PDB file of C-alpha atoms in Angstrom:
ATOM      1  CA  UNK A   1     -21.750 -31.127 -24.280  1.00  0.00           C
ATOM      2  CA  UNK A   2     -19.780 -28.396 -24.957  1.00  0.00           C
ATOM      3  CA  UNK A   3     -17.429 -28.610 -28.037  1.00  0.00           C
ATOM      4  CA  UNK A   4     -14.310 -27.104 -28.715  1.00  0.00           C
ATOM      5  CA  UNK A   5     -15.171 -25.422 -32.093  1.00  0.00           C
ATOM      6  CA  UNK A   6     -17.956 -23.675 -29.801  1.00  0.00           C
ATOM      7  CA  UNK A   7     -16.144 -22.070 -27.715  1.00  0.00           C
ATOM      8  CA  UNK A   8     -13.285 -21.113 -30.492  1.00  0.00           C
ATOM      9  CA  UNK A   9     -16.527 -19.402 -32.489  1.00  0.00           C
ATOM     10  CA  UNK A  10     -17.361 -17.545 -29.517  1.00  0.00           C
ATOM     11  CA  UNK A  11     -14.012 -16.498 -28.466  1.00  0.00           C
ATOM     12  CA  UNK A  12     -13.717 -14.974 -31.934  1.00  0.00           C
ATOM     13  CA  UNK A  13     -16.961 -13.252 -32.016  1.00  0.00           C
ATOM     14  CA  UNK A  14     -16.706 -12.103 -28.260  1.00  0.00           C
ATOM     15  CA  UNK A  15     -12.745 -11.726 -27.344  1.00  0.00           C
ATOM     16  CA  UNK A  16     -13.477 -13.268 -24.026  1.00  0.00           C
ATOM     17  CA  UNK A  17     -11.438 -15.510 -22.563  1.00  0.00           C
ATOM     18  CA  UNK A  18     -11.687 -19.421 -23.117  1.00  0.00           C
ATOM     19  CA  UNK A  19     -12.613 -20.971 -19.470  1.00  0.00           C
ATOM     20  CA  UNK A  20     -15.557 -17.539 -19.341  1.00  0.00           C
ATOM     21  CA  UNK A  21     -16.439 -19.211 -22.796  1.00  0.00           C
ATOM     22  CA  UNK A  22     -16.498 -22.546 -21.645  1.00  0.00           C
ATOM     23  CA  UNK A  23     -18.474 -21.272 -18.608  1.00  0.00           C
ATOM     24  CA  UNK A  24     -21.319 -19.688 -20.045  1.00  0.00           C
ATOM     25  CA  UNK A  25     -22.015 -21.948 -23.085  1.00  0.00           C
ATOM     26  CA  UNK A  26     -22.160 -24.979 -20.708  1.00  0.00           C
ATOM     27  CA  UNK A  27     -24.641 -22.591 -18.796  1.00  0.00           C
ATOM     28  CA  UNK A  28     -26.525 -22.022 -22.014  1.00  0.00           C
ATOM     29  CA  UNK A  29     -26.190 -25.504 -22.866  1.00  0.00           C
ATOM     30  CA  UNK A  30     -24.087 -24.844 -26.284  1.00  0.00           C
ATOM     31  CA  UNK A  31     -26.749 -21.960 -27.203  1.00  0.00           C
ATOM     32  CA  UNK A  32     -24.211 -19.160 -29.130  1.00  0.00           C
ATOM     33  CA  UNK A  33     -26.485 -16.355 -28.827  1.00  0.00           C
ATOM     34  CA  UNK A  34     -27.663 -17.134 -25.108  1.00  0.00           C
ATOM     35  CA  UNK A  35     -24.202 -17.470 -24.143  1.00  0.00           C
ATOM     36  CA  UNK A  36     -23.009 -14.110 -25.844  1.00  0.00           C
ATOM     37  CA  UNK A  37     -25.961 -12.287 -24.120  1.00  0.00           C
ATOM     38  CA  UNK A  38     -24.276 -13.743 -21.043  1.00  0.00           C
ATOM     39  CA  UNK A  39     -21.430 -12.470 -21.609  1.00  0.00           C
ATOM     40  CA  UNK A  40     -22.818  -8.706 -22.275  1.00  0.00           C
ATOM     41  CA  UNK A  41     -24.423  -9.342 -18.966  1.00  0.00           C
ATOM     42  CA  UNK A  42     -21.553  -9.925 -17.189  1.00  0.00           C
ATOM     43  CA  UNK A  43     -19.393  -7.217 -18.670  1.00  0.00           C
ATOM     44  CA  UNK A  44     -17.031  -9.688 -20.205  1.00  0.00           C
ATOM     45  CA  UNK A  45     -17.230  -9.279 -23.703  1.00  0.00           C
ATOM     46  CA  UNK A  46     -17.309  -5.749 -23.516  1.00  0.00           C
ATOM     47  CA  UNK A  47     -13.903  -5.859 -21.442  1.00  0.00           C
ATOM     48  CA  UNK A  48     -12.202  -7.926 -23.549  1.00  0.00           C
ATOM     49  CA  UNK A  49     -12.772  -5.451 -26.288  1.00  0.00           C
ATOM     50  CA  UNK A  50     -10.609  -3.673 -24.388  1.00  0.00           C
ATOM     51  CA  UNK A  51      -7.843  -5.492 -23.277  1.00  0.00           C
ATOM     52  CA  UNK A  52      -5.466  -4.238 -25.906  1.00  0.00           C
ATOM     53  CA  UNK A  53      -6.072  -0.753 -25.318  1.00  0.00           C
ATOM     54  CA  UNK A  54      -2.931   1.184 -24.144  1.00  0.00           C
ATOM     55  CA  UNK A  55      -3.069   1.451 -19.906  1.00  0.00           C
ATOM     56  CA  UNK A  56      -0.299   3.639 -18.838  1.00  0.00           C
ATOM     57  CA  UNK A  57      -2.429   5.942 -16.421  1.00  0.00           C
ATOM     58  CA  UNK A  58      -4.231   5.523 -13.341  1.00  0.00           C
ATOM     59  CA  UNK A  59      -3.074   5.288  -9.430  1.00  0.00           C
ATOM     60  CA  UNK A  60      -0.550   4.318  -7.665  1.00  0.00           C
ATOM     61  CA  UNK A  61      -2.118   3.395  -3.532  1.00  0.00           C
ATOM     62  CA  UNK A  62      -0.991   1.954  -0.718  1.00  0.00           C
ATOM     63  CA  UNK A  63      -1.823  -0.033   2.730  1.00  0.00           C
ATOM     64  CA  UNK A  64      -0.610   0.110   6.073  1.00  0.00           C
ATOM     65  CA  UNK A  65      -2.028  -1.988   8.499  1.00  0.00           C
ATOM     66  CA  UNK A  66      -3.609  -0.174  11.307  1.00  0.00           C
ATOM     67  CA  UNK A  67      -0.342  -2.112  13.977  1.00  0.00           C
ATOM     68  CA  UNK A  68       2.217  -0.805  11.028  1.00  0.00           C
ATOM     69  CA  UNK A  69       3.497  -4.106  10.479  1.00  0.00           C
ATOM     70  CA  UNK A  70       2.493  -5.057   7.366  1.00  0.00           C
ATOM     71  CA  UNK A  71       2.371  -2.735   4.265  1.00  0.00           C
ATOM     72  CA  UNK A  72       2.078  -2.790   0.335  1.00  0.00           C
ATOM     73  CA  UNK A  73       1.973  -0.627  -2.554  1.00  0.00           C
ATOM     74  CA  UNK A  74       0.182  -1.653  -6.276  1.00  0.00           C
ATOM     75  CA  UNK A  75      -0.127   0.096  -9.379  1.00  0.00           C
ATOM     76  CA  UNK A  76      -3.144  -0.298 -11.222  1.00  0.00           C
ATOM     77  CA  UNK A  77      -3.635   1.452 -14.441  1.00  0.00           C
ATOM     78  CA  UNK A  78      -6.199   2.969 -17.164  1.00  0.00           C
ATOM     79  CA  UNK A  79      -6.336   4.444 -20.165  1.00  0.00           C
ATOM     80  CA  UNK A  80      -6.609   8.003 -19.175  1.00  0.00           C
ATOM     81  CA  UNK A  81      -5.866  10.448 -16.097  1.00  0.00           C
ATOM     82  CA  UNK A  82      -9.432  11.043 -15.909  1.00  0.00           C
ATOM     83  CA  UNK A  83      -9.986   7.707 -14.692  1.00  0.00           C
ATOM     84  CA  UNK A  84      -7.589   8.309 -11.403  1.00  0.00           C
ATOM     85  CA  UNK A  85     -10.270  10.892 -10.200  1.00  0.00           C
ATOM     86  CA  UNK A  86     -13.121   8.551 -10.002  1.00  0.00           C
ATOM     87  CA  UNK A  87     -14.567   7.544  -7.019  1.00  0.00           C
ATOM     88  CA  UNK A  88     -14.911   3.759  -8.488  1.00  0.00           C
ATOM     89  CA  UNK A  89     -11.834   3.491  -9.290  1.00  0.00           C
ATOM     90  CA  UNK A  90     -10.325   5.114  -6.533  1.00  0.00           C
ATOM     91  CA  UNK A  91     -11.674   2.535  -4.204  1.00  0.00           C
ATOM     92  CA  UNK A  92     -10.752  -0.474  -6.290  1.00  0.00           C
ATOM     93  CA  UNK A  93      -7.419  -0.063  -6.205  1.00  0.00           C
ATOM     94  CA  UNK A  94      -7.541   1.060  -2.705  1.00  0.00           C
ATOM     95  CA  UNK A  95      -9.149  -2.578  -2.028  1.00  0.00           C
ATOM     96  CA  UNK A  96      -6.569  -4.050  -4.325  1.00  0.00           C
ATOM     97  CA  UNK A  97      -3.846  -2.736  -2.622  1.00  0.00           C
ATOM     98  CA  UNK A  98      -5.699  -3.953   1.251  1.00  0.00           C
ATOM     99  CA  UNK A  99      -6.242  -7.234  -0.079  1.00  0.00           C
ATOM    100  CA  UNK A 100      -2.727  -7.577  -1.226  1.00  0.00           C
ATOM    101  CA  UNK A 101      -1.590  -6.827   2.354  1.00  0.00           C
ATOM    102  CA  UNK A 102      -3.783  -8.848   3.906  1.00  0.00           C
ATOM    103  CA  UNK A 103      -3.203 -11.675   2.163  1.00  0.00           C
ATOM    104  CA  UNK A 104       0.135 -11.962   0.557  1.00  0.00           C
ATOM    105  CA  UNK A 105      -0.571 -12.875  -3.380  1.00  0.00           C
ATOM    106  CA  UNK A 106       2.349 -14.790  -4.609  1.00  0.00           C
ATOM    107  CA  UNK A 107       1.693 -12.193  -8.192  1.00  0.00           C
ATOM    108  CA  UNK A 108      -0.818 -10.897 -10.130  1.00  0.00           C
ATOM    109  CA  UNK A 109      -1.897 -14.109 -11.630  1.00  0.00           C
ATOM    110  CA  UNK A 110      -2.283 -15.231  -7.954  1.00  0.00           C
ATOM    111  CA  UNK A 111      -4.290 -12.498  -6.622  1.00  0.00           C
ATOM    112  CA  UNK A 112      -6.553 -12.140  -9.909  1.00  0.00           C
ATOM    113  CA  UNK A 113      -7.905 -15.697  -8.742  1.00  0.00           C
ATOM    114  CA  UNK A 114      -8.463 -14.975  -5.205  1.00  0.00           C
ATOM    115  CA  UNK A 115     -12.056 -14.145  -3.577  1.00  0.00           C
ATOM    116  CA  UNK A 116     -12.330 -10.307  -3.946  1.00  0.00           C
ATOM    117  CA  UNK A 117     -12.485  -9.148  -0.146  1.00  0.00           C
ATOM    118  CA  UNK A 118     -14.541  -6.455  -0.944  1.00  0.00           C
ATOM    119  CA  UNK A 119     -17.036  -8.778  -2.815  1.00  0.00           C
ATOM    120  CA  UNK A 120     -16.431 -12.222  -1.693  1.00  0.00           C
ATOM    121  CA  UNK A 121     -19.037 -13.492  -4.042  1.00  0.00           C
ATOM    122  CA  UNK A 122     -16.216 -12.224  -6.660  1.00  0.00           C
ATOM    123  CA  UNK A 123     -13.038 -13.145  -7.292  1.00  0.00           C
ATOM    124  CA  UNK A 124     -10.374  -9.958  -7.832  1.00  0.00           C
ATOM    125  CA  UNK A 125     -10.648 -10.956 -11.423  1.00  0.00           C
ATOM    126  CA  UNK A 126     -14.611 -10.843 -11.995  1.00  0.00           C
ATOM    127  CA  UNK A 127     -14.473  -7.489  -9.934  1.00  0.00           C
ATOM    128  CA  UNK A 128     -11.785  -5.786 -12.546  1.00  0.00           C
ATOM    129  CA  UNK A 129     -13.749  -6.931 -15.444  1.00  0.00           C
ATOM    130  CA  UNK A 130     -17.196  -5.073 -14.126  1.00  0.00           C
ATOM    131  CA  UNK A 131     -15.121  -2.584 -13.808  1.00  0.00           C
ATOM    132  CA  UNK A 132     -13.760  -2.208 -16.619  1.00  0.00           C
ATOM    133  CA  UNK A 133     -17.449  -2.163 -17.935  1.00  0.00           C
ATOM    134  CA  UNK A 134     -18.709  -0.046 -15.665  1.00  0.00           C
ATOM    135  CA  UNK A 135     -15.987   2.622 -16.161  1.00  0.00           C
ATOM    136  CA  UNK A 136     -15.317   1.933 -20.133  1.00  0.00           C
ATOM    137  CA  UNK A 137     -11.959   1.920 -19.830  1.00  0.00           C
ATOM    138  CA  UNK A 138      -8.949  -1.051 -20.068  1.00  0.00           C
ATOM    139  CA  UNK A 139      -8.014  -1.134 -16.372  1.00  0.00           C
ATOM    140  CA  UNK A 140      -5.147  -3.710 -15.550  1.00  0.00           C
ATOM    141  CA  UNK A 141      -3.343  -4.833 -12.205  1.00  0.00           C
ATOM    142  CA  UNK A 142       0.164  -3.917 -13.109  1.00  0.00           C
ATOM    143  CA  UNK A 143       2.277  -4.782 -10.344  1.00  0.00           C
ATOM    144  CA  UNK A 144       2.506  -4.821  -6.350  1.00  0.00           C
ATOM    145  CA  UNK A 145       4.997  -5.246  -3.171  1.00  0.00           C
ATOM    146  CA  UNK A 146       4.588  -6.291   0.284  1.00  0.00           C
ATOM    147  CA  UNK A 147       6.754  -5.724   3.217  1.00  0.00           C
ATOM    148  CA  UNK A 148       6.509  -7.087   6.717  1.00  0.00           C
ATOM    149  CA  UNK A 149       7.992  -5.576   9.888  1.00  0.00           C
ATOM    150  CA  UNK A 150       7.904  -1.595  10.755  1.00  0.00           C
ATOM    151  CA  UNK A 151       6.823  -0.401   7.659  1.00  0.00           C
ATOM    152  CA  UNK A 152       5.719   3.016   6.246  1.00  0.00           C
ATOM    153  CA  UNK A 153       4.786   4.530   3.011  1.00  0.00           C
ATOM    154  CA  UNK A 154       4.456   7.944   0.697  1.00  0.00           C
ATOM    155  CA  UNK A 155       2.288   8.574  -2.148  1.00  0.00           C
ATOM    156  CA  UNK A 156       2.412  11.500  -4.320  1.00  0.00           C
ATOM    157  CA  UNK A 157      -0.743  12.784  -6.037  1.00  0.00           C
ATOM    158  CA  UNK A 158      -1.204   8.813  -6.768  1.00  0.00           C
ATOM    159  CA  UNK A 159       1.756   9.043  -9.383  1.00  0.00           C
ATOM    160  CA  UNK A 160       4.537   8.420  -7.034  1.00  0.00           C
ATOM    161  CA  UNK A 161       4.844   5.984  -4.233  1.00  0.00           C
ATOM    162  CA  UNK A 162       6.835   4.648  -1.776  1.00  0.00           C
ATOM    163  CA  UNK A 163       6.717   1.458   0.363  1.00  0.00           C
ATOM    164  CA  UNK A 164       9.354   0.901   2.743  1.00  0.00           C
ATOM    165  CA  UNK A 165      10.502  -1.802   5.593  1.00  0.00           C
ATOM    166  CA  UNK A 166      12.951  -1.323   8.641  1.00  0.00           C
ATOM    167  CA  UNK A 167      13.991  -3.085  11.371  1.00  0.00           C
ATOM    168  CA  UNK A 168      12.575  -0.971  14.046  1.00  0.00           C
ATOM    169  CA  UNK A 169       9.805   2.040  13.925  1.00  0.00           C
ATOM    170  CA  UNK A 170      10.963   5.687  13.745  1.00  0.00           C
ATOM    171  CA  UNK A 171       7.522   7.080  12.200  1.00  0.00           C
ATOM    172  CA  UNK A 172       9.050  10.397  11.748  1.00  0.00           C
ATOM    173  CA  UNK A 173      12.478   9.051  10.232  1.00  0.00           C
ATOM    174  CA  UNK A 174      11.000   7.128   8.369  1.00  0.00           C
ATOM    175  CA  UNK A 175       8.363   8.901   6.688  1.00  0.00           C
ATOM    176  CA  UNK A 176      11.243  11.544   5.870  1.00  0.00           C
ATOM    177  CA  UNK A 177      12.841   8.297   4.063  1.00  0.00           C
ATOM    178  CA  UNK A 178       9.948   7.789   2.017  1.00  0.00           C
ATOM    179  CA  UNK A 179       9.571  11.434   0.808  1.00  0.00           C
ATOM    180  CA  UNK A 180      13.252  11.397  -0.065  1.00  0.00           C
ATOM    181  CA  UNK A 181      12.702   7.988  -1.771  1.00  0.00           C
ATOM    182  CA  UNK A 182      10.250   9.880  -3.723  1.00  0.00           C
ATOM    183  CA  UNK A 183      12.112  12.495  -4.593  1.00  0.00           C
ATOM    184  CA  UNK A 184      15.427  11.263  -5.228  1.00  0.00           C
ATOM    185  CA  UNK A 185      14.497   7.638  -6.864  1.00  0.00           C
ATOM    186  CA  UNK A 186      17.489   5.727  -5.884  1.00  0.00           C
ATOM    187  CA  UNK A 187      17.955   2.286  -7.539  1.00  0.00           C
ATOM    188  CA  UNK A 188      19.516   0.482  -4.956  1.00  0.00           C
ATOM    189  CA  UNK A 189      20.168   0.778  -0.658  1.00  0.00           C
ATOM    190  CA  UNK A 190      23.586  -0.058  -0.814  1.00  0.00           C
ATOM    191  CA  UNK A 191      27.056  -0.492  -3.446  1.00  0.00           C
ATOM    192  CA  UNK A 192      26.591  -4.459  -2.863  1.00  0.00           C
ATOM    193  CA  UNK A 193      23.632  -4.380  -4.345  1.00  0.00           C
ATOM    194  CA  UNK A 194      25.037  -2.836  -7.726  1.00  0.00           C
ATOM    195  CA  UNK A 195      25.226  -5.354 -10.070  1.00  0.00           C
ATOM    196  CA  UNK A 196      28.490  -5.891 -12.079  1.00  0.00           C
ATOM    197  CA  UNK A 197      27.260  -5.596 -15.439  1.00  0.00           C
ATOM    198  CA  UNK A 198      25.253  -2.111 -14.495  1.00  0.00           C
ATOM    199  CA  UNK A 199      29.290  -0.573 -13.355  1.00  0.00           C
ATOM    200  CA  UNK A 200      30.688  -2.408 -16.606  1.00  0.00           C
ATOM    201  CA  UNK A 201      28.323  -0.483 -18.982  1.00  0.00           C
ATOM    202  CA  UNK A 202      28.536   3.003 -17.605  1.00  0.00           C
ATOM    203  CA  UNK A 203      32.117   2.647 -17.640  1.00  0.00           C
ATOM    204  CA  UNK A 204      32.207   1.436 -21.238  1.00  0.00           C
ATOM    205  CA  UNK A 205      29.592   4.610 -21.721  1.00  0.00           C
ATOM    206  CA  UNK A 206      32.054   7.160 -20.018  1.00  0.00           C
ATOM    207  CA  UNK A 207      35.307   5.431 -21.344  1.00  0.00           C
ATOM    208  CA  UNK A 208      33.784   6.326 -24.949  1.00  0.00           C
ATOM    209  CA  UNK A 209      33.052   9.990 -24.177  1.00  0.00           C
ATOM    210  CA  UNK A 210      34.738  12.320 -26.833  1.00  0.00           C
ATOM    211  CA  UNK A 211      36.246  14.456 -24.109  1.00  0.00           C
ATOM    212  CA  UNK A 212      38.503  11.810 -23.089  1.00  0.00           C
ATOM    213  CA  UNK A 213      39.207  10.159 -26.231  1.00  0.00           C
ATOM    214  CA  UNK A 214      43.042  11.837 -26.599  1.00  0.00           C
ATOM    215  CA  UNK A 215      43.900  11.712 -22.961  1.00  0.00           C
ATOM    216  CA  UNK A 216      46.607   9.157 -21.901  1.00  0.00           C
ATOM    217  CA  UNK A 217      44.999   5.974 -21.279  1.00  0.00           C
ATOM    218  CA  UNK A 218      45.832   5.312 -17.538  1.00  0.00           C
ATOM    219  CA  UNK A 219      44.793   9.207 -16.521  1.00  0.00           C
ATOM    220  CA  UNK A 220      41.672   8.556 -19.240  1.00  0.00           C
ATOM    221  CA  UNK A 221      41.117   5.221 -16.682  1.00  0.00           C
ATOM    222  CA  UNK A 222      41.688   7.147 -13.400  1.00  0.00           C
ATOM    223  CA  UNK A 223      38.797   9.938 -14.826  1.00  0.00           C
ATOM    224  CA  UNK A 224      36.082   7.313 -15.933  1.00  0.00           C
ATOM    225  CA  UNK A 225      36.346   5.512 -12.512  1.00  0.00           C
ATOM    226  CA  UNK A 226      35.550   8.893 -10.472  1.00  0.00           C
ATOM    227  CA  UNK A 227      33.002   9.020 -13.088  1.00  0.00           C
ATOM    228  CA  UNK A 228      31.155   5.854 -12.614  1.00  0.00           C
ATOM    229  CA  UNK A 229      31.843   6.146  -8.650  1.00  0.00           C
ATOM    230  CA  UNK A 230      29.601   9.326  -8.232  1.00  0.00           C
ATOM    231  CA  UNK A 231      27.061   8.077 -10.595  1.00  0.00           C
ATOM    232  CA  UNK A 232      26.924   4.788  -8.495  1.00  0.00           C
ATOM    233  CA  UNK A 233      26.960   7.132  -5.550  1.00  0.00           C
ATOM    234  CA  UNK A 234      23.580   8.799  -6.847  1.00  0.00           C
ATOM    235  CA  UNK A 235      21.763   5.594  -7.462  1.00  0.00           C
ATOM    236  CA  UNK A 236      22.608   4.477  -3.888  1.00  0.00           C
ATOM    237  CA  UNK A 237      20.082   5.414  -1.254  1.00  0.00           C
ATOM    238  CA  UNK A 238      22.631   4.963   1.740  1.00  0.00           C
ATOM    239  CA  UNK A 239      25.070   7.463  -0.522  1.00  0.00           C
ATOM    240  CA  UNK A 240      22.899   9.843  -1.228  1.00  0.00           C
ATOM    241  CA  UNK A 241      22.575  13.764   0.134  1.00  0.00           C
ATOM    242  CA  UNK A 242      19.450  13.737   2.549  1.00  0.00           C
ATOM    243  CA  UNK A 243      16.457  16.054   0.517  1.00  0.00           C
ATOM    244  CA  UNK A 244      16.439  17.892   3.752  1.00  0.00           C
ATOM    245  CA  UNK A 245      19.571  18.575   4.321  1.00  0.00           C
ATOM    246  CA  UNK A 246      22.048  17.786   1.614  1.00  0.00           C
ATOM    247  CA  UNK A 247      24.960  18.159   4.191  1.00  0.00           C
ATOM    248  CA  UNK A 248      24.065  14.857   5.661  1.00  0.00           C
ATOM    249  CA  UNK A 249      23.876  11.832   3.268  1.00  0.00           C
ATOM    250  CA  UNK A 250      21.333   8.869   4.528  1.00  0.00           C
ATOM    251  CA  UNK A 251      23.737   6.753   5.864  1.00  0.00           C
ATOM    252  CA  UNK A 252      24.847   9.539   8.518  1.00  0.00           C
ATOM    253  CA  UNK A 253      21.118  10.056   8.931  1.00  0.00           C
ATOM    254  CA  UNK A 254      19.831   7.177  10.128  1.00  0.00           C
ATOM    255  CA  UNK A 255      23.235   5.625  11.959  1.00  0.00           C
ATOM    256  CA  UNK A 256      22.513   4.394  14.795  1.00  0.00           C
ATOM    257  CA  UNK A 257      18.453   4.927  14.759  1.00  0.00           C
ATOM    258  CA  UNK A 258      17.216   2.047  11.999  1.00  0.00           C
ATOM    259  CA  UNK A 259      18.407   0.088   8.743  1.00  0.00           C
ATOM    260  CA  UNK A 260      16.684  -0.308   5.905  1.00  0.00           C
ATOM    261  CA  UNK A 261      15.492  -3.539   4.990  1.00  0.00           C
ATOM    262  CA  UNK A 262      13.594  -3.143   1.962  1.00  0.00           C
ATOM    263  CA  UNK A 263      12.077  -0.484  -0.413  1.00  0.00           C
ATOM    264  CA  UNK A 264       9.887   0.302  -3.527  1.00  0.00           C
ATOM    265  CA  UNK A 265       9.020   3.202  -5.162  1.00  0.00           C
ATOM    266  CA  UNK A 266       6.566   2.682  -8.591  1.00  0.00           C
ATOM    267  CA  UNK A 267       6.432   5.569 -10.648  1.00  0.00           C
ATOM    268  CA  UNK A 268       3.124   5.560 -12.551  1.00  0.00           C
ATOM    269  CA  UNK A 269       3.174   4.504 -15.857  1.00  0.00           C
ATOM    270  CA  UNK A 270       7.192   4.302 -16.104  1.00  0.00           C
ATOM    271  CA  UNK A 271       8.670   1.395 -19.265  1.00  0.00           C
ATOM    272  CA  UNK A 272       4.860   1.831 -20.457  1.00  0.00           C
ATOM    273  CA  UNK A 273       3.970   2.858 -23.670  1.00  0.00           C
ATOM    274  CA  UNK A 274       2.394   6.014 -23.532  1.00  0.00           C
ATOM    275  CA  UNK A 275      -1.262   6.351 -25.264  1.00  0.00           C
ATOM    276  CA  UNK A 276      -1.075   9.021 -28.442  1.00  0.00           C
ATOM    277  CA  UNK A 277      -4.630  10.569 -28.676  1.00  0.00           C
ATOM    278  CA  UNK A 278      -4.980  11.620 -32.745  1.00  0.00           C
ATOM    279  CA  UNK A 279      -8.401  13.375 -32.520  1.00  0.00           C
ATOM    280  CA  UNK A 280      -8.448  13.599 -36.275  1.00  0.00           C
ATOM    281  CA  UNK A 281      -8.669  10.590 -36.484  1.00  0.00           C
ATOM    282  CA  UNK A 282     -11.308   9.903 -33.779  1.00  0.00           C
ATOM    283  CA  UNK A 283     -13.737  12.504 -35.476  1.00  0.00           C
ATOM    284  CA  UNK A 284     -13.067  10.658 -38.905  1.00  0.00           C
ATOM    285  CA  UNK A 285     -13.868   7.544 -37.716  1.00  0.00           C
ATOM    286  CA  UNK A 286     -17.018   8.279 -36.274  1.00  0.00           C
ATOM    287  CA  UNK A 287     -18.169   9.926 -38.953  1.00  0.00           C
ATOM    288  CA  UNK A 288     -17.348   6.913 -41.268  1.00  0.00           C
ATOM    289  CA  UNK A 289     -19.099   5.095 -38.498  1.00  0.00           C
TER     290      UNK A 289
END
């Protein structure tokens, strides 16, 4: 029987995670050095090696299904940009990013659990960590979305994307939508969608600006809410000047044709920390190694 104070030792001397502990030592019945070999085997305790390693690169993909009813978007990230140009890892997150449309993960935790569709003998979790052996990098599942009804999306140079649902199909419209989506990264569709506290800061941002510090406090109150209106204005799809023709905002573009239900856009790597390379230090430690 497999103890606890086994599979604490191996934890410690592997970095794998407790239930792949538990899994192989019961497998080696309780033999440490069988069950670490395992582990090499499987690509696990080389991966977890890994797991702290800064991930802000990578690809950001999407899936439409072939009917355009059901779409999502994922970012999945690596170490370096390098990675994003490899075949292998090009088609992972391309079956990532199917298998989250096809079947609807509640989150990451959710889908890292379920039977990998492009290995079923895998789940989504056993396939990241050969891959993450295979490829020598930390690769993580960072995030996804899924809509339902017309759907369509925009990716740009897999840095950029856009998913986005409405409530009838306009291909043309609305890949325009997306690429504008892309470009001008609004926040939110719509004012109602603002919440308070965002309009409460800004205005507590502008009302402290040194240019308005010795005007008269009621014209000093008049400025500050044009202020925060056309700054709300920019972060509002529906407000905002069309890319491809400024004269028209959204809202005049698509009246009458569609409404938005729903959209993402991931920008890769954004509230990440950012890996800093120091190649002195690389060279120095390999020579002390």
């Amino acid at each position: 029987m497999v103890t606890a104070s086994q599979v604490k030792e191996l934890r410690e001397k592997t970095g794998a995670g407790m239930m792949d502990c538990k899994k192989v030592l019961t497998e080696a019945d309780g033999d440490m050095e069988k069950a670490i070999e395992l582990l090499r085997e499987r690509g696990i305790a080389k991966a977890a090696k890994k797991s702290d390693r800064v991930a802000a690169e990578g690809l950001v993909g999407s899936y439409i299904s072939e009917d355009g009813k059901v779409g999502a978007i994922a970012e999945v990230n690596a170490e370096t940009d390098f990675v994003a140009e490899n075949a292998e890892f090009k088609q992972f997150v391309n079956d990532v990013v199917k298998q989250v449309a096809l079947n609807n993960p509640a989150d990451v935790e959710a889908l890292l659990e379920e039977k990998f569709i492009a290995n079923p003998e895998k789940t989504v979790k056993e396939a990241l960590i050969n891959k993450i052996a295979t490829i020598g990098e930390n690769i993580t599942i960072r995030r996804f979305v899924r809509y339902e009804g017309p759907v369509a999306t925009y990716i740009h140079n897999g840095k950029i994307g856009v998913l986005l649902s409405t409530d009838k199909e306009d291909k043309d419209l609305m890949n325009d939508i997306c690429l504008h989506i892309a470009s001008s990264a609004p926040k939110f569709v719509s004012r109602a969608e603002i919440p308070q506290s965002e309009i409460d800061e800004e205005t507590r941002i502008e009302m402290g600006k040194e240019d308005l510090l010795k005007k008269p406090e009621n014209i000093r109150a008049k400025i500050v809410e044009g202020r925060v209106n056309k700054l709300m204005a920019e972060r509002c799809f529906l407000e905002q000047p069309f890319v491809k023709d400024p004269s028209q905002t959204i809202s005049q573009l698509i009246e009458g044709k569609l409404t938005i239900k729903a959209f993402t856009r991931y920008e890769l790597g954004e509230g990440l920390e950012k890996r800093q390379d120091n190649f002195a230090e690389e060279v120095m430690a390999q020579v002390k190694g």
